[in-house]
Short mmCIF file of C-alpha atoms in Angstrom, two decimals:
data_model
loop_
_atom_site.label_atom_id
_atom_site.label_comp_id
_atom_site.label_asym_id
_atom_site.label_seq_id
_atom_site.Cartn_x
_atom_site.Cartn_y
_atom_site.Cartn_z
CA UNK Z 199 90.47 99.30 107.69
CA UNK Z 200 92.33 100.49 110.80
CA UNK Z 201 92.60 96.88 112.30
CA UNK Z 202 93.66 95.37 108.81
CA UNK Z 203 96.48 97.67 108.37
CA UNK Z 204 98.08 97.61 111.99
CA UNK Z 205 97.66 93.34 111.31
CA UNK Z 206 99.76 94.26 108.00
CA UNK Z 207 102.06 95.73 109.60
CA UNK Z 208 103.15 92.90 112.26
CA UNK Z 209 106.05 92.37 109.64
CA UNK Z 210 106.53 88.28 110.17
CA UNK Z 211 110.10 88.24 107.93
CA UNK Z 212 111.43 91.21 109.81
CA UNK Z 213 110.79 89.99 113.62
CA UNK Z 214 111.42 86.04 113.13
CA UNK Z 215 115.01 87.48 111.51
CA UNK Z 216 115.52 89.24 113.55
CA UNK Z 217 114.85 86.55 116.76
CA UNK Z 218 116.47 83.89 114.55
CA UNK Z 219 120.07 86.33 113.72
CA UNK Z 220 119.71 89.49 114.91
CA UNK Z 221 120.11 91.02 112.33
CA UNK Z 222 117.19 93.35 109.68
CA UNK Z 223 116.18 91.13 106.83
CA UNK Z 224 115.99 94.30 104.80
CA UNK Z 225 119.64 94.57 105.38
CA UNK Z 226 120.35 91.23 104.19
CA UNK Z 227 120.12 89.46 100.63
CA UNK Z 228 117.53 91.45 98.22
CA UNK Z 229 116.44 93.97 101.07
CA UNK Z 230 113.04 92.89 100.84
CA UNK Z 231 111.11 91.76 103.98
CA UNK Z 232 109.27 88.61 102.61
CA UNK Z 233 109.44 84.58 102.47
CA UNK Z 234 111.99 84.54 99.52
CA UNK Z 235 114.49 86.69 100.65
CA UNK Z 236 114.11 84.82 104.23
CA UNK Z 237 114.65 81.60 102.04
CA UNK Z 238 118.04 82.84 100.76
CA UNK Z 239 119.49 84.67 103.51
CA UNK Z 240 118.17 83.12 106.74
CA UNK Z 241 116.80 78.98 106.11
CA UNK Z 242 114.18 76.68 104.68
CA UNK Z 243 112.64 76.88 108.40
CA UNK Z 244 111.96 81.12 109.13
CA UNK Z 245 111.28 81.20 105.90
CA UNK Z 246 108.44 78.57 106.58
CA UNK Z 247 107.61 80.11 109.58
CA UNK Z 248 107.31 83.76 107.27
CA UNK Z 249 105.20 82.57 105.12
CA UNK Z 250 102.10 80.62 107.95
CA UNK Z 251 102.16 84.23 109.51
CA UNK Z 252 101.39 86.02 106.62
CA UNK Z 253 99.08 83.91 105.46
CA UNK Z 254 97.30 83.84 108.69
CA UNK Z 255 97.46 87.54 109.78
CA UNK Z 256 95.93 87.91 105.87
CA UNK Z 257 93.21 85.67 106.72
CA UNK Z 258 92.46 87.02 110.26
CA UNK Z 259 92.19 90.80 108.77
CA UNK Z 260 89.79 89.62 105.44
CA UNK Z 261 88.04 87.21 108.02
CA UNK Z 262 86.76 90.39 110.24
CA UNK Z 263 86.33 92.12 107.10
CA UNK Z 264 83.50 89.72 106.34
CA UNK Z 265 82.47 89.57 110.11
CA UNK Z 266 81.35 93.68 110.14
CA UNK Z 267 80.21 93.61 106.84
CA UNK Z 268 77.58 90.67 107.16
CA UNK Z 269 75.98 92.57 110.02
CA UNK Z 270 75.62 95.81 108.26
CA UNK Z 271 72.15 96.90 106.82
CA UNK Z 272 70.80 95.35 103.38
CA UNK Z 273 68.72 97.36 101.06
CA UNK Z 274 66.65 95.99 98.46
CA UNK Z 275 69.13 96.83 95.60
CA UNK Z 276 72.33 95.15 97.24
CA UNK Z 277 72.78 91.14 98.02
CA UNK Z 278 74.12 90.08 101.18
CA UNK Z 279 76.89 88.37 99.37
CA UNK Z 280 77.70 91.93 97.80
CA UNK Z 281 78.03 93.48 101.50
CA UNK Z 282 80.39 90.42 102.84
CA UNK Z 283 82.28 90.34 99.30
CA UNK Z 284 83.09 94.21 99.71
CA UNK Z 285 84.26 93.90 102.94
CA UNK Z 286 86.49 91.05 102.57
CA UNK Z 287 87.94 93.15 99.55
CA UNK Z 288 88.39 96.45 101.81
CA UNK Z 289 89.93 94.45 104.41
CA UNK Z 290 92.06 92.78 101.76
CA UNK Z 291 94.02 95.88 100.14
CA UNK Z 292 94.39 97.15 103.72
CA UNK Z 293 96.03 94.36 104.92
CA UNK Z 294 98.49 94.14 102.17
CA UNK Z 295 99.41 98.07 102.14
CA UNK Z 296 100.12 97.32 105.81
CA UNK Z 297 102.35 94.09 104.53
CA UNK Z 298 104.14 96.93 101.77
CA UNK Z 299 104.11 100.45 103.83
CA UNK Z 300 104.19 99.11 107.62
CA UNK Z 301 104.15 102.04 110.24
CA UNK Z 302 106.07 99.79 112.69
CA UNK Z 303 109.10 99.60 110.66
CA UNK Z 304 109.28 103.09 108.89
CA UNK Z 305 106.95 102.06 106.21
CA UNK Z 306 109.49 99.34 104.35
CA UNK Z 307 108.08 96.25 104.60
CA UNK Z 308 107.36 93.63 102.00
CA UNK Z 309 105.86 92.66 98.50
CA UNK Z 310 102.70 91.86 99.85
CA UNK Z 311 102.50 88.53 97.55
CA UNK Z 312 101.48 86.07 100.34
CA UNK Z 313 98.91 88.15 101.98
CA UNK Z 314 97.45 88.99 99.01
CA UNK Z 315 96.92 85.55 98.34
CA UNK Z 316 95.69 84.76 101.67
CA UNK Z 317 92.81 87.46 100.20
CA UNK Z 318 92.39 85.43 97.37
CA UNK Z 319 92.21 82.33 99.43
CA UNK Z 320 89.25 84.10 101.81
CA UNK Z 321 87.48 86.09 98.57
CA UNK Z 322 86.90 82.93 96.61
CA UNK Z 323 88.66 79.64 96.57
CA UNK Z 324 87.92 78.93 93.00
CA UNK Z 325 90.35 82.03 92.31
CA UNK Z 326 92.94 80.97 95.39
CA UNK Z 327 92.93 77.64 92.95
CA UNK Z 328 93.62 78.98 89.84
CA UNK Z 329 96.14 81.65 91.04
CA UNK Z 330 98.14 78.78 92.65
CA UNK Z 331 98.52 76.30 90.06
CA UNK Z 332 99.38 79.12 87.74
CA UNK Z 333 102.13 80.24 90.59
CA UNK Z 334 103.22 76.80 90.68
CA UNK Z 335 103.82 75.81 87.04
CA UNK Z 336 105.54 79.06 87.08
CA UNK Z 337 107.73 78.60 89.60
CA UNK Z 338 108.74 75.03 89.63
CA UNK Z 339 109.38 75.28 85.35
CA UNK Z 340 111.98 78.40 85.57
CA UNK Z 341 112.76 79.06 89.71
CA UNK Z 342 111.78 82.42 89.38
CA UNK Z 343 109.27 83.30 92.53
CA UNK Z 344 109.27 87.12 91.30
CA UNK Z 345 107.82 85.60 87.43
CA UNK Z 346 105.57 83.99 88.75
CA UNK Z 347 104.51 86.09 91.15
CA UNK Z 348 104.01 89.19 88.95
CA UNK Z 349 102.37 86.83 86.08
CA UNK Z 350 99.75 85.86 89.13
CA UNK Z 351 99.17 89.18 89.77
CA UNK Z 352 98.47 90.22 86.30
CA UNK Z 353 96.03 87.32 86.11
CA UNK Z 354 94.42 87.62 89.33
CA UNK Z 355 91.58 90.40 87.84
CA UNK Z 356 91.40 88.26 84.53
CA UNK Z 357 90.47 84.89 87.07
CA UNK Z 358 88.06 87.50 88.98
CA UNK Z 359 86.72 88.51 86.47
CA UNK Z 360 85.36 85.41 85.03
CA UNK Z 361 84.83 83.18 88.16
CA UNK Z 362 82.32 86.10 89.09
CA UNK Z 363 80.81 86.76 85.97
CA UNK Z 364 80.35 83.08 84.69
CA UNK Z 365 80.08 81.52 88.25
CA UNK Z 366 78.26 83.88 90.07
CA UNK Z 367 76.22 86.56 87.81
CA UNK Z 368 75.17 84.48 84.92
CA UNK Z 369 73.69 81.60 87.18
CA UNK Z 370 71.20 83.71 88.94
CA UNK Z 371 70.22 86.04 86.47
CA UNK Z 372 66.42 87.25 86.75
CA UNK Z 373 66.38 84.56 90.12
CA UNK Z 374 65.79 86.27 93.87
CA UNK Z 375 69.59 85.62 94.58
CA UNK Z 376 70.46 87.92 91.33
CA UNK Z 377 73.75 89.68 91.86
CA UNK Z 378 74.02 93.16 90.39
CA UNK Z 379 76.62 93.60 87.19
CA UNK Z 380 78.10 95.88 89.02
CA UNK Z 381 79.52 93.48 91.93
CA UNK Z 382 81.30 91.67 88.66
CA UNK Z 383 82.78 94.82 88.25
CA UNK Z 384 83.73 95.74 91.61
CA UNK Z 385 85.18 92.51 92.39
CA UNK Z 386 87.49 92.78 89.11
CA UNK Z 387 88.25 96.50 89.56
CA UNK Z 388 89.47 95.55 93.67
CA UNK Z 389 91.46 91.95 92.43
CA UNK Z 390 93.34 94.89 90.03
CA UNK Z 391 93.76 97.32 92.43
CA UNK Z 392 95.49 94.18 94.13
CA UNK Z 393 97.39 93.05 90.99
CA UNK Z 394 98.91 96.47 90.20
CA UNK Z 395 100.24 96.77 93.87
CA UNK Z 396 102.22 93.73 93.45
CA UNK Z 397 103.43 94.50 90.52
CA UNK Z 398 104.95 97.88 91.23
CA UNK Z 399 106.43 96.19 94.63
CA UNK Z 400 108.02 93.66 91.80
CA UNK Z 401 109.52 96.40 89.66
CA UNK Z 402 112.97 96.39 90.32
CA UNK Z 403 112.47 92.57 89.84
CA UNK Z 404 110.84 93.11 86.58
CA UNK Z 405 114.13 95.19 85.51
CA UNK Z 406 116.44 92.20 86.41
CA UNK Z 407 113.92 89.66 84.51
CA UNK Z 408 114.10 91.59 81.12
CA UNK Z 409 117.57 91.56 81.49
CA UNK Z 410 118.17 88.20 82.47
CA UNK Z 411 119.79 89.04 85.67
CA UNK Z 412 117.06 88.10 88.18
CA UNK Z 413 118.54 85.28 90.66
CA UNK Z 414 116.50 82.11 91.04
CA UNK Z 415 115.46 80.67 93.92
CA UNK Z 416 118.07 78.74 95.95
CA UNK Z 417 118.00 78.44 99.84
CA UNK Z 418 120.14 78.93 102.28
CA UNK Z 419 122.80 76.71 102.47
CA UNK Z 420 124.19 75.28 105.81
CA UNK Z 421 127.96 75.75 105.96
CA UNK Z 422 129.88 72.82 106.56
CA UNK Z 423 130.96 71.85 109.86
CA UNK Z 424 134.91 71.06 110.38
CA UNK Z 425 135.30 67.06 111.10
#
């Protein structure tokens, strides 16, 4: 938990502005240290460069979630794939509250949307799958990131819940590799636990998308250079 939260805290938007400008990306733009506002204010390439390091300091903390959890102990009432599921999952939320609330940087950081689907992509790709083709139809159709990033996160227990239920409980029912009901409902009750945080990081966005004020997305553009 310790390790996933300092990782979340190594605030990608924040130090490649501030290497790139100078200047704090939560003074610029929205305020918000993430890939969007990095879009808008800063370029096409930080903003690129944002988004790999999230995903991959996501990735590293869930990935040695599931490394200490697969060596742990398993009694006869728990499956393996239980123990390495949890821990991916503990690692997970840890991660992104060190994305949202990072002690480096006075605990304002980000939304936590692209390490939290850097989870999703670790957890289970069938999930990762179905979260990003729902981003994407989103996105691309209205231009709004912060739609369909809070519709995503809305969706992301209802997908857990019936990946793991239909995919993953039903099929070995009564079999040796049986998975208790009880992982379905752990699994859901951590992918809303997820949701919900990204939501309330979204709600001044919400506000602005009820009234019909929320900007959509647009990068940077270069000035032009005098001929």
């Amino acid at each position: 938990m310790v390790i996933a939260y300092l990782l979340g805290s190594l605030n990608p938007a924040i130090i490649i502005t501030r290497f790139k400008t100078g200047k704090d990306i939560r003074e610029m733009g929205s305020g918000n240290a993430g890939f969007t506002n990095v879009l808008r204010s800063v370029g096409v390439g930080p903003a690129v460069a944002t988004i790999i390091c999230d995903y991959l300091k996501g990735i590293i903390a869930v990935l040695i979630g599931w490394w200490i959890f697969s060596g742990l102990t398993v009694t006869n009432d728990v499956a393996p794939l239980e123990y390495v599921k949890y821990g991916r999952y503990l690692a997970g939320l840890c991660v992104i509250t060190g994305h949202v609330f990072p002690i480096f940087y006075g605990f304002k950081g980000g939304k936590g949307v692209v390490t939290a689907n850097a989870l999703m992509l670790v957890v289970d790709w069938r999930v990762f799958l179905m979260i990003i083709v729902t981003f994407l139809i989103i996105a691309l159709t209205t231009k709004l990131i912060s739609l369909g990033s809070t519709a995503c996160a809305a969706l992301y227990p209802v997908y857990t819940l019936l990946v793991t239920y239909f995919l993953e409980y039903l099929p070995y029912l009564n079999t040796p590799n049986e998975l208790r009901f009880r992982f379905v409902l752990i699994s859901t009750g951590c992918a809303f636990a997820v949701g919900v945080m990204i939501i309330v990081m979204h709600r001044e966005n919400l506000k602005r998308l009820f009234n019909g004020e929320e900007k959509r997305i647009k990068p940077k553009s270069k000035s032009k250079s005098n001929s």
